[in-house]
Tab-separated table of C-alpha atoms in Angstrom:
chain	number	residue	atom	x	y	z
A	8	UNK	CA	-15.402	42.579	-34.229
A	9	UNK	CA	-15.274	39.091	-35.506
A	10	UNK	CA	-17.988	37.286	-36.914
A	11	UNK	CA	-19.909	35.365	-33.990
A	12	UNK	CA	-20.876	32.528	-36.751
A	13	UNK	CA	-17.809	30.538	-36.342
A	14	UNK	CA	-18.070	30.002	-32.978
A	15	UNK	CA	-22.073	29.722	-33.053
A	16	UNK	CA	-21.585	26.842	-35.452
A	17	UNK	CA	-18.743	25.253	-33.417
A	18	UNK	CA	-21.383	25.469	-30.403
A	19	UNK	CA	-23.910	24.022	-32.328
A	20	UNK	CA	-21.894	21.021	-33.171
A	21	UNK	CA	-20.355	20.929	-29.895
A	22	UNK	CA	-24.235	20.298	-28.400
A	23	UNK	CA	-25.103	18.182	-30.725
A	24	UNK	CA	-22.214	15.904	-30.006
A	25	UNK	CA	-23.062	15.772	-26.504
A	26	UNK	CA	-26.829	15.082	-27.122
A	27	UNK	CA	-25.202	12.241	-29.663
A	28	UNK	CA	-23.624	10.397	-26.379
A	29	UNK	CA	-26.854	11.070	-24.087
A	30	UNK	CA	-29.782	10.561	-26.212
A	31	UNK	CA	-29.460	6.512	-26.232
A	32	UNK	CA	-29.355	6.634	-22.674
A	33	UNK	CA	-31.604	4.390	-20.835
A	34	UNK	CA	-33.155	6.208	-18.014
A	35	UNK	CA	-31.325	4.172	-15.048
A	36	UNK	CA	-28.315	5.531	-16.801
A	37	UNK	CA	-28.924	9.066	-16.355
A	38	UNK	CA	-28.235	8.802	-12.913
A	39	UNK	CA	-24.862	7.400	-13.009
A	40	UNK	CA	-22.453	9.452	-11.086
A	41	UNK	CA	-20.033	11.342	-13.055
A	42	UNK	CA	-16.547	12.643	-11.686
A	43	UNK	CA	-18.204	16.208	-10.185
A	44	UNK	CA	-18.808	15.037	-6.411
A	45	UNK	CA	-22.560	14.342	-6.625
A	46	UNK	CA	-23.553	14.763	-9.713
A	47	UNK	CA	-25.267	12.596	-12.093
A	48	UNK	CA	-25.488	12.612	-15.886
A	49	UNK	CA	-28.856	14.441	-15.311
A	50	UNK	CA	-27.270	16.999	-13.525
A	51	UNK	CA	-24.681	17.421	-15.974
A	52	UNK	CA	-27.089	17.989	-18.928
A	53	UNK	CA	-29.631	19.827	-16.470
A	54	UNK	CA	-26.468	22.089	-15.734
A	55	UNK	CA	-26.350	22.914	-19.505
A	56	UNK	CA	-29.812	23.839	-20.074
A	57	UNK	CA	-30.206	25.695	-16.908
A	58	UNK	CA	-26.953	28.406	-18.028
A	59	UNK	CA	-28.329	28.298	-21.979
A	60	UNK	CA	-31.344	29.033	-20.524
A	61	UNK	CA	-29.585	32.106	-18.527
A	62	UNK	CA	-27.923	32.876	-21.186
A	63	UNK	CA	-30.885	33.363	-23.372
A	64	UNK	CA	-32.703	35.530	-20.808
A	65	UNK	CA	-29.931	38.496	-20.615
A	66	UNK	CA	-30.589	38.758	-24.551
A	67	UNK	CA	-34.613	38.745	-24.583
A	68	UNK	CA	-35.501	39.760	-20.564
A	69	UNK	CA	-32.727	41.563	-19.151
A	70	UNK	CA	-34.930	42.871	-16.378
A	71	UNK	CA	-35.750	39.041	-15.454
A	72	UNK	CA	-32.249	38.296	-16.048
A	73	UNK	CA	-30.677	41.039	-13.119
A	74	UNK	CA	-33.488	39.547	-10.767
A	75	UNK	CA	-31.803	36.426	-10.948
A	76	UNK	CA	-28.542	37.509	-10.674
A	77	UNK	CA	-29.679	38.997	-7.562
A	78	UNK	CA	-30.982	35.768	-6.038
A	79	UNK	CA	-27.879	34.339	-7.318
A	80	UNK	CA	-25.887	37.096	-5.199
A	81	UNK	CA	-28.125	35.711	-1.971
A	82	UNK	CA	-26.955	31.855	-2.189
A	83	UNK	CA	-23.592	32.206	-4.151
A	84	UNK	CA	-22.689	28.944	-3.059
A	85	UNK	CA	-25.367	26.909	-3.996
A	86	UNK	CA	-27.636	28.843	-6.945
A	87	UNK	CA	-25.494	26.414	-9.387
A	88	UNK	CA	-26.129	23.175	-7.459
A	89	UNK	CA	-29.928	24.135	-7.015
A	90	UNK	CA	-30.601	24.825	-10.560
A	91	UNK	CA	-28.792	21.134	-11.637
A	92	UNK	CA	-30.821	19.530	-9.058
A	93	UNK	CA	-34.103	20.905	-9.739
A	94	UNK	CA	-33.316	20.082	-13.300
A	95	UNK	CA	-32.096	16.279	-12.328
A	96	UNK	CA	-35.090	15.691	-11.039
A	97	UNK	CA	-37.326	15.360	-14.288
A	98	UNK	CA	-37.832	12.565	-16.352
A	99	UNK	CA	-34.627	11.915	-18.432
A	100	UNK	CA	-36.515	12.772	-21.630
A	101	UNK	CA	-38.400	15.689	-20.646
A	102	UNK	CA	-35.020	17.042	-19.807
A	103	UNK	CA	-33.162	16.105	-23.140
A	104	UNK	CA	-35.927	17.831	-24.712
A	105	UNK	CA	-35.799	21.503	-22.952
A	106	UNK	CA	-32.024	20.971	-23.417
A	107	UNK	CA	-32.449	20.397	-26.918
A	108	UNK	CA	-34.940	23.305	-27.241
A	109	UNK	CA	-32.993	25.738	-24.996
A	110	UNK	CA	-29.559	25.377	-27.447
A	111	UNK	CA	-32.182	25.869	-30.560
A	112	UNK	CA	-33.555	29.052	-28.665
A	113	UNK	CA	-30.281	30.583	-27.466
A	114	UNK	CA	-28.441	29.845	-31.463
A	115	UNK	CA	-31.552	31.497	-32.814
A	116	UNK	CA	-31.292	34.100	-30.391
A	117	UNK	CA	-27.928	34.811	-30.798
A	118	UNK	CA	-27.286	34.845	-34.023
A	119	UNK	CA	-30.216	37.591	-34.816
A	120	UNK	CA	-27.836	40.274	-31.959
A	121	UNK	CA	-27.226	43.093	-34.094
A	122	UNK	CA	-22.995	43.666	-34.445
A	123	UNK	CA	-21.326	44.878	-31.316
A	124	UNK	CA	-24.116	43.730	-28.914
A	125	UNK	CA	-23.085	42.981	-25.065
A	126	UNK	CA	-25.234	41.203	-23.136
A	127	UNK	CA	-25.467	40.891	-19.358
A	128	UNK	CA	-24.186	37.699	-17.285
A	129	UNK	CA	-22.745	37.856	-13.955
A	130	UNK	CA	-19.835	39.459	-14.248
A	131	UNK	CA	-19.062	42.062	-16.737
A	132	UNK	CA	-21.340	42.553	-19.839
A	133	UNK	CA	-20.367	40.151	-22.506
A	134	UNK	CA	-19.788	39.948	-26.699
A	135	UNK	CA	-21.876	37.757	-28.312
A	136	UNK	CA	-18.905	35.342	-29.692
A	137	UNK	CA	-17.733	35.535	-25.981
A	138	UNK	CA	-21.124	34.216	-24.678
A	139	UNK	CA	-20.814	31.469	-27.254
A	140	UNK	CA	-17.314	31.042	-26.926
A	141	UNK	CA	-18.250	30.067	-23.255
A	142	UNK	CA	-21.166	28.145	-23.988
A	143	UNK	CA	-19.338	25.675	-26.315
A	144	UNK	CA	-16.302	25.496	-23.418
A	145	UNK	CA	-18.463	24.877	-20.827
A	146	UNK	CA	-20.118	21.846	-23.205
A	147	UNK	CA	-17.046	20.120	-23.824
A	148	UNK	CA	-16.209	20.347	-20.181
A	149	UNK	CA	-19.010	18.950	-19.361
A	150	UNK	CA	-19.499	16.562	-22.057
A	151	UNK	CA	-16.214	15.111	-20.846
A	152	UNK	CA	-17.960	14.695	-17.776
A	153	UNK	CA	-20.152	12.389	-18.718
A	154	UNK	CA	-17.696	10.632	-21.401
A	155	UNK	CA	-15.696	9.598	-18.546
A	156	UNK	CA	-18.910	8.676	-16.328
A	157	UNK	CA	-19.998	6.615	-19.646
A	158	UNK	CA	-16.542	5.102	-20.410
A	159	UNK	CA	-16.564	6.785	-23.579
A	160	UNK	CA	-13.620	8.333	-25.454
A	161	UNK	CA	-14.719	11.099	-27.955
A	162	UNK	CA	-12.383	12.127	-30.159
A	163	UNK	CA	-11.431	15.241	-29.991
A	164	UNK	CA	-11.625	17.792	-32.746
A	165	UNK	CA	-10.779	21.193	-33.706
A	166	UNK	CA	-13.637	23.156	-32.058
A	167	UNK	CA	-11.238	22.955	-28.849
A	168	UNK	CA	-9.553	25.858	-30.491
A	169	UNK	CA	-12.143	27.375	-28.413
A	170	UNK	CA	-11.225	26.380	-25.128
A	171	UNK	CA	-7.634	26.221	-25.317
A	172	UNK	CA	-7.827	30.323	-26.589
A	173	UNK	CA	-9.833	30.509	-23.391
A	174	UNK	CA	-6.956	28.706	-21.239
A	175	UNK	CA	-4.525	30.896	-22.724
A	176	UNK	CA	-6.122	34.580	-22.022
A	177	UNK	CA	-7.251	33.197	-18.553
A	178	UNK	CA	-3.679	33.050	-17.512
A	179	UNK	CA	-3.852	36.277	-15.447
A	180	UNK	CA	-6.972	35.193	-13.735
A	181	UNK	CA	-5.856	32.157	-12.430
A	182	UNK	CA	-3.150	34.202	-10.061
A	183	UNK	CA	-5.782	37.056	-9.205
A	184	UNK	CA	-8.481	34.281	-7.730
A	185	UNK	CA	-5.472	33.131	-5.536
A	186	UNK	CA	-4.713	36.379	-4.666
A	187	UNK	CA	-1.110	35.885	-6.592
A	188	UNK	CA	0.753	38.896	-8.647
A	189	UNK	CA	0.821	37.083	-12.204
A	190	UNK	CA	4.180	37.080	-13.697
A	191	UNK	CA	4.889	40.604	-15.750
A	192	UNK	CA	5.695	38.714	-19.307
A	193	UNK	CA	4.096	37.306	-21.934
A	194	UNK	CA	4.421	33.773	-22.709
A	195	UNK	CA	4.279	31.674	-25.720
A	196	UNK	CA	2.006	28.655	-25.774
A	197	UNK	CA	2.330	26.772	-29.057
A	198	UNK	CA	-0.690	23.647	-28.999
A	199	UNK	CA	-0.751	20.884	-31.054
A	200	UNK	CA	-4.083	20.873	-33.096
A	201	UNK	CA	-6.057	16.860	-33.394
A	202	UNK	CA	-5.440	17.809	-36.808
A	203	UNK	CA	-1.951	18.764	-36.373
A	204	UNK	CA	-1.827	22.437	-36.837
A	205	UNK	CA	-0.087	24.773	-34.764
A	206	UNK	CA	-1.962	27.443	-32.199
A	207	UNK	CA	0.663	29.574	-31.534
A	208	UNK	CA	0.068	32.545	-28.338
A	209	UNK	CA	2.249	34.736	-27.706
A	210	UNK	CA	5.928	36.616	-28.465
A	211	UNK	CA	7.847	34.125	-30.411
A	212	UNK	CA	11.077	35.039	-28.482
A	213	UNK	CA	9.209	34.621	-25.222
A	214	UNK	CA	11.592	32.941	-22.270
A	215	UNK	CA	8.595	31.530	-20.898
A	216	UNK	CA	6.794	28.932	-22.989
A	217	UNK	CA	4.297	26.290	-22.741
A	218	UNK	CA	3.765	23.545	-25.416
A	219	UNK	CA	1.615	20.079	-26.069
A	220	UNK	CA	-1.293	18.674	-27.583
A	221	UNK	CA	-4.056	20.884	-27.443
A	222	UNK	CA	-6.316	18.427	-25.886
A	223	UNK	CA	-3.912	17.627	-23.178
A	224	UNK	CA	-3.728	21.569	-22.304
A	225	UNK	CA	-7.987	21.693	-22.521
A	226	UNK	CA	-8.339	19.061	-20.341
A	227	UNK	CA	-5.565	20.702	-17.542
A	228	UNK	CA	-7.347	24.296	-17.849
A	229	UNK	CA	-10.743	22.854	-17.012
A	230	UNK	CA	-9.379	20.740	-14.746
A	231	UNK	CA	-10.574	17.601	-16.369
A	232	UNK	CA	-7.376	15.646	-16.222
A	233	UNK	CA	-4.005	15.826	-13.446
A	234	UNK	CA	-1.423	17.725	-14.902
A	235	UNK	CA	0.753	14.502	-14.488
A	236	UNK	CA	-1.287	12.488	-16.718
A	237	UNK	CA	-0.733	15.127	-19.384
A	238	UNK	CA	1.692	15.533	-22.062
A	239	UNK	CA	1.688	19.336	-21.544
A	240	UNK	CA	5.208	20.966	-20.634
A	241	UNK	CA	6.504	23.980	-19.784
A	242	UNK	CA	10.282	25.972	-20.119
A	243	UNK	CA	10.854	28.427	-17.591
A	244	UNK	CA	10.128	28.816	-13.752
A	245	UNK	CA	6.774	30.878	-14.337
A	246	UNK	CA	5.519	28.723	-17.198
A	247	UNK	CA	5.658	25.544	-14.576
A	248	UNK	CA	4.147	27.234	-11.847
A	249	UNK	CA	1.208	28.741	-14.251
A	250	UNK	CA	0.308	24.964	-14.825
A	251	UNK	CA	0.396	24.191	-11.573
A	252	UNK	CA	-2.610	26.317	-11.142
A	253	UNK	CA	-4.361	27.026	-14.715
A	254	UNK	CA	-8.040	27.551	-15.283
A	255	UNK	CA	-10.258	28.409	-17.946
A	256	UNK	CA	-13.362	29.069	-15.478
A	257	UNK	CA	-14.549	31.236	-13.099
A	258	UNK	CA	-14.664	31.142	-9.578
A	259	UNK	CA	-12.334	29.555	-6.642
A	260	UNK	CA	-10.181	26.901	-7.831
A	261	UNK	CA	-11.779	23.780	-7.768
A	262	UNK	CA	-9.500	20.656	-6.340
A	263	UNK	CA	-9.323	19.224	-10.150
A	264	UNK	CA	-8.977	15.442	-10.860
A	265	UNK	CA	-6.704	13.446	-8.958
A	266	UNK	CA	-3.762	11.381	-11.083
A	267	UNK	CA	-4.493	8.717	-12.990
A	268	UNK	CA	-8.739	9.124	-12.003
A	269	UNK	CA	-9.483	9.821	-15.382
A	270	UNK	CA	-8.699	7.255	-18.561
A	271	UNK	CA	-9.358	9.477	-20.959
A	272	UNK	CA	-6.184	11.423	-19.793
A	273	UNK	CA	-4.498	8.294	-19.703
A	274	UNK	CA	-4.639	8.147	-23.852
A	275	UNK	CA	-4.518	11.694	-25.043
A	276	UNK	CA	-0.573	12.154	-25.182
A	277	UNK	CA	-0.413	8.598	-27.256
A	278	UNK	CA	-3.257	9.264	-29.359
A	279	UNK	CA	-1.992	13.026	-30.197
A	280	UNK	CA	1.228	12.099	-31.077
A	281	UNK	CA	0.020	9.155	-33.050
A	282	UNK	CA	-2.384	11.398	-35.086
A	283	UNK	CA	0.354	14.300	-35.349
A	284	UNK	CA	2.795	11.716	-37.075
A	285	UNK	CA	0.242	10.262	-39.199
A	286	UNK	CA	-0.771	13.893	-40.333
A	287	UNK	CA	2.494	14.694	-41.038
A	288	UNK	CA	3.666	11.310	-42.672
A	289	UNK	CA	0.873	12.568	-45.137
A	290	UNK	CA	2.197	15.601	-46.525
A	291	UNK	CA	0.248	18.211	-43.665
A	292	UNK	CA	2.192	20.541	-41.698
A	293	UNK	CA	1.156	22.099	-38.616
A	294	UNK	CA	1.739	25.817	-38.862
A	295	UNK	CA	-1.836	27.710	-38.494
A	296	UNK	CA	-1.115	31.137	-36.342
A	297	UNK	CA	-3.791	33.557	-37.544
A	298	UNK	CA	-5.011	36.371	-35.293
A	299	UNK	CA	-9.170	36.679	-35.828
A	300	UNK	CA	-10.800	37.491	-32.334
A	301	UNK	CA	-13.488	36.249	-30.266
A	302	UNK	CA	-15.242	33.634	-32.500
A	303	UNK	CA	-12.669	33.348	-35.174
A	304	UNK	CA	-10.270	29.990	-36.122
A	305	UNK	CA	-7.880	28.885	-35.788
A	306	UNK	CA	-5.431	30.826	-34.025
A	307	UNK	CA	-4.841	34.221	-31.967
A	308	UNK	CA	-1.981	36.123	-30.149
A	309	UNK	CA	-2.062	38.449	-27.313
A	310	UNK	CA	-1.889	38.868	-23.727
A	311	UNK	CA	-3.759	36.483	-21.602
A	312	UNK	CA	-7.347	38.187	-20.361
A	313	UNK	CA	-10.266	37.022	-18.045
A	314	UNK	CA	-12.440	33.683	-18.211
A	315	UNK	CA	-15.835	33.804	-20.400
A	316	UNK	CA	-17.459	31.258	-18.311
A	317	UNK	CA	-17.995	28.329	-15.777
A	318	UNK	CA	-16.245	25.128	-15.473
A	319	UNK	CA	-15.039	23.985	-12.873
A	320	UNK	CA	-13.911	20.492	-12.543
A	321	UNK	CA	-14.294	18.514	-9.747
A	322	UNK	CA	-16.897	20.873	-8.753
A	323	UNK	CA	-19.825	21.301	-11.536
A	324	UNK	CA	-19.091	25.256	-12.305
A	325	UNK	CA	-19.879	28.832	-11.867
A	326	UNK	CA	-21.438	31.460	-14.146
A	327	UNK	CA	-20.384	34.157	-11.881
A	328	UNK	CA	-18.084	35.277	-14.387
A	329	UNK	CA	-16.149	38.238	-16.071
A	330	UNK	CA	-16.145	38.293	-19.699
A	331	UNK	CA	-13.705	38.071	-22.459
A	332	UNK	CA	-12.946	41.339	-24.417
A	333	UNK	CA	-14.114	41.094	-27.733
């Protein structure tokens, strides 16, 4: 079992760089629409604190916790969208706040699990570096939400690690929830770090193989950018189907971002490549493959797994979901 502090510090950042780009806000501005059909900025960040605060209940009331999932269970359709909305609804800074105090809560929280804790969540039981792992994907999704609502490009940096391992062992999933037989062998996904490493996936001598900036492939597996507008590309006949359909979340595939809607996608290949030659004109050399496991950086092999958590694009997300082994 890795140690969860890596990726507990990566989430903490992650948040904080989020409540960076909201917290100068006006309030008219936390209602402007972001690219999930209907929802706001406010329903973006009530989104987050709403699943923290989820999150935090399986660790310190799981009896409260299975209650929910039960009413959850009832309206599976619309428990996400009801818990934004109800958390849209309050004054912008009264919501910033509870955000701010439900990341504080659920950091605390998890950091004092004792080693080889699982706690409950929707699907399966869950690690405690997969809970974060999922927290801090489902953050940058989000985030980008809102950067694109905003205008804003954020740059990106190497807590994607995160989501693009994510991407990667969700590769099996992403057949099953379209009732598809996923192909039989391993593939080889080799990502482009912002700081121009190497996160290598995979058999080396794989026939099916996947490569590109990392951010490019984050953005496709949440669905946060058209495969078209991304500098991601694939060698072999299963590779190019899987990113036809990729997903790092849980739940029915969501109809993802149309081409061209998003600018941010519009820049990533350019500003990757850009950064990867500068890095290298420099004397660094991307080559970082290590194996640590859930919570660990930067790299990891093995066969692709299930989803830790929600995402999905177009649509806000879903918590109803299996975890990662850890």
């Amino acid at each position: 079992m890795s140690d969860p502090g890596i990726v507990l510090g990566d989430l903490r950042d992650e948040g904080d760089e989020l409540d960076g780009l909201v917290a100068g806000l006006a309030a008219q501005e936390w209602a402007t629409l972001t690219p999930a059909p209907g929802w706001t900025v406010a329903h973006q960040i009530a989104h987050l604190a709403w699943t923290d605060a989820r999150a935090l209940q399986s660790a310190v009331d799981p009896d409260g916790f299975a209650r929910e999932v039960e009413k959850a269970m009832a309206s599976p359709e619309t428990f996400v969208d009801e818990g934004a909305e109800r958390g849209a609804l309050e004054p912008p800074a009264e919501l910033l706040e509870r955000w701010r105090q439900g990341r504080a809560s659920l950091h605390q929280t998890l950091a004092a699990q004792p080693p080889g804790t699982r706690l409950p969540w929707y699907g399966p039981p869950m690690s405690i570096p997969s809970v974060a792992t999922g927290r801090l994907m489902e953050t940058w999704a989000h985030g980008q939400d809102i950067a694109d609502a905003l205008g804003v490009r954020r740059a990106p940096t190497e807590r994607l690690w995160h989501v693009a391992r994510i991407g990667v062992r969700a590769r099996d999933y992403a057949y099953a929830v379209r009732g598809l037989a996923a192909p039989g062998e391993e593939f080889r996904v080799e990502l482009t770090s912002p700081a121009g490493h190497v996160w290598a996936y995979g058999p080396e001598d794989a026939a099916q193989r996947v490569a590109g900036p990392a951010l490019d492939f984050c953005l496709l597996v949440t669905q946060r950018a058209h495969r078209a507008d991304l500098a991601v590309r694939a060698e072999g006949a299963d590779a190019d189907g899987w990113l036809d359909i990729a997903q790092a979340f849980a739940g029915p595939p969501g109809p993802g971002r149309a081409q061209g809607a998003a600018d941010t996608a519009a820049h990533t290949a350019a500003d990757t490549a850009a950064h990867t030659k500068s890095t290298e004109a420099d004397g660094g050399k991307p080559g970082s493959t290590g194996q640590p496991g859930d919570g660990g950086r930067p790299g990891d092999t093995g066969r692709s797994a299930n989803p830790a958590k929600p995402g999905r694009s177009g649509n806000p997300g879903n918590p109803a979901t299996p975890g990662t082994p850890a």
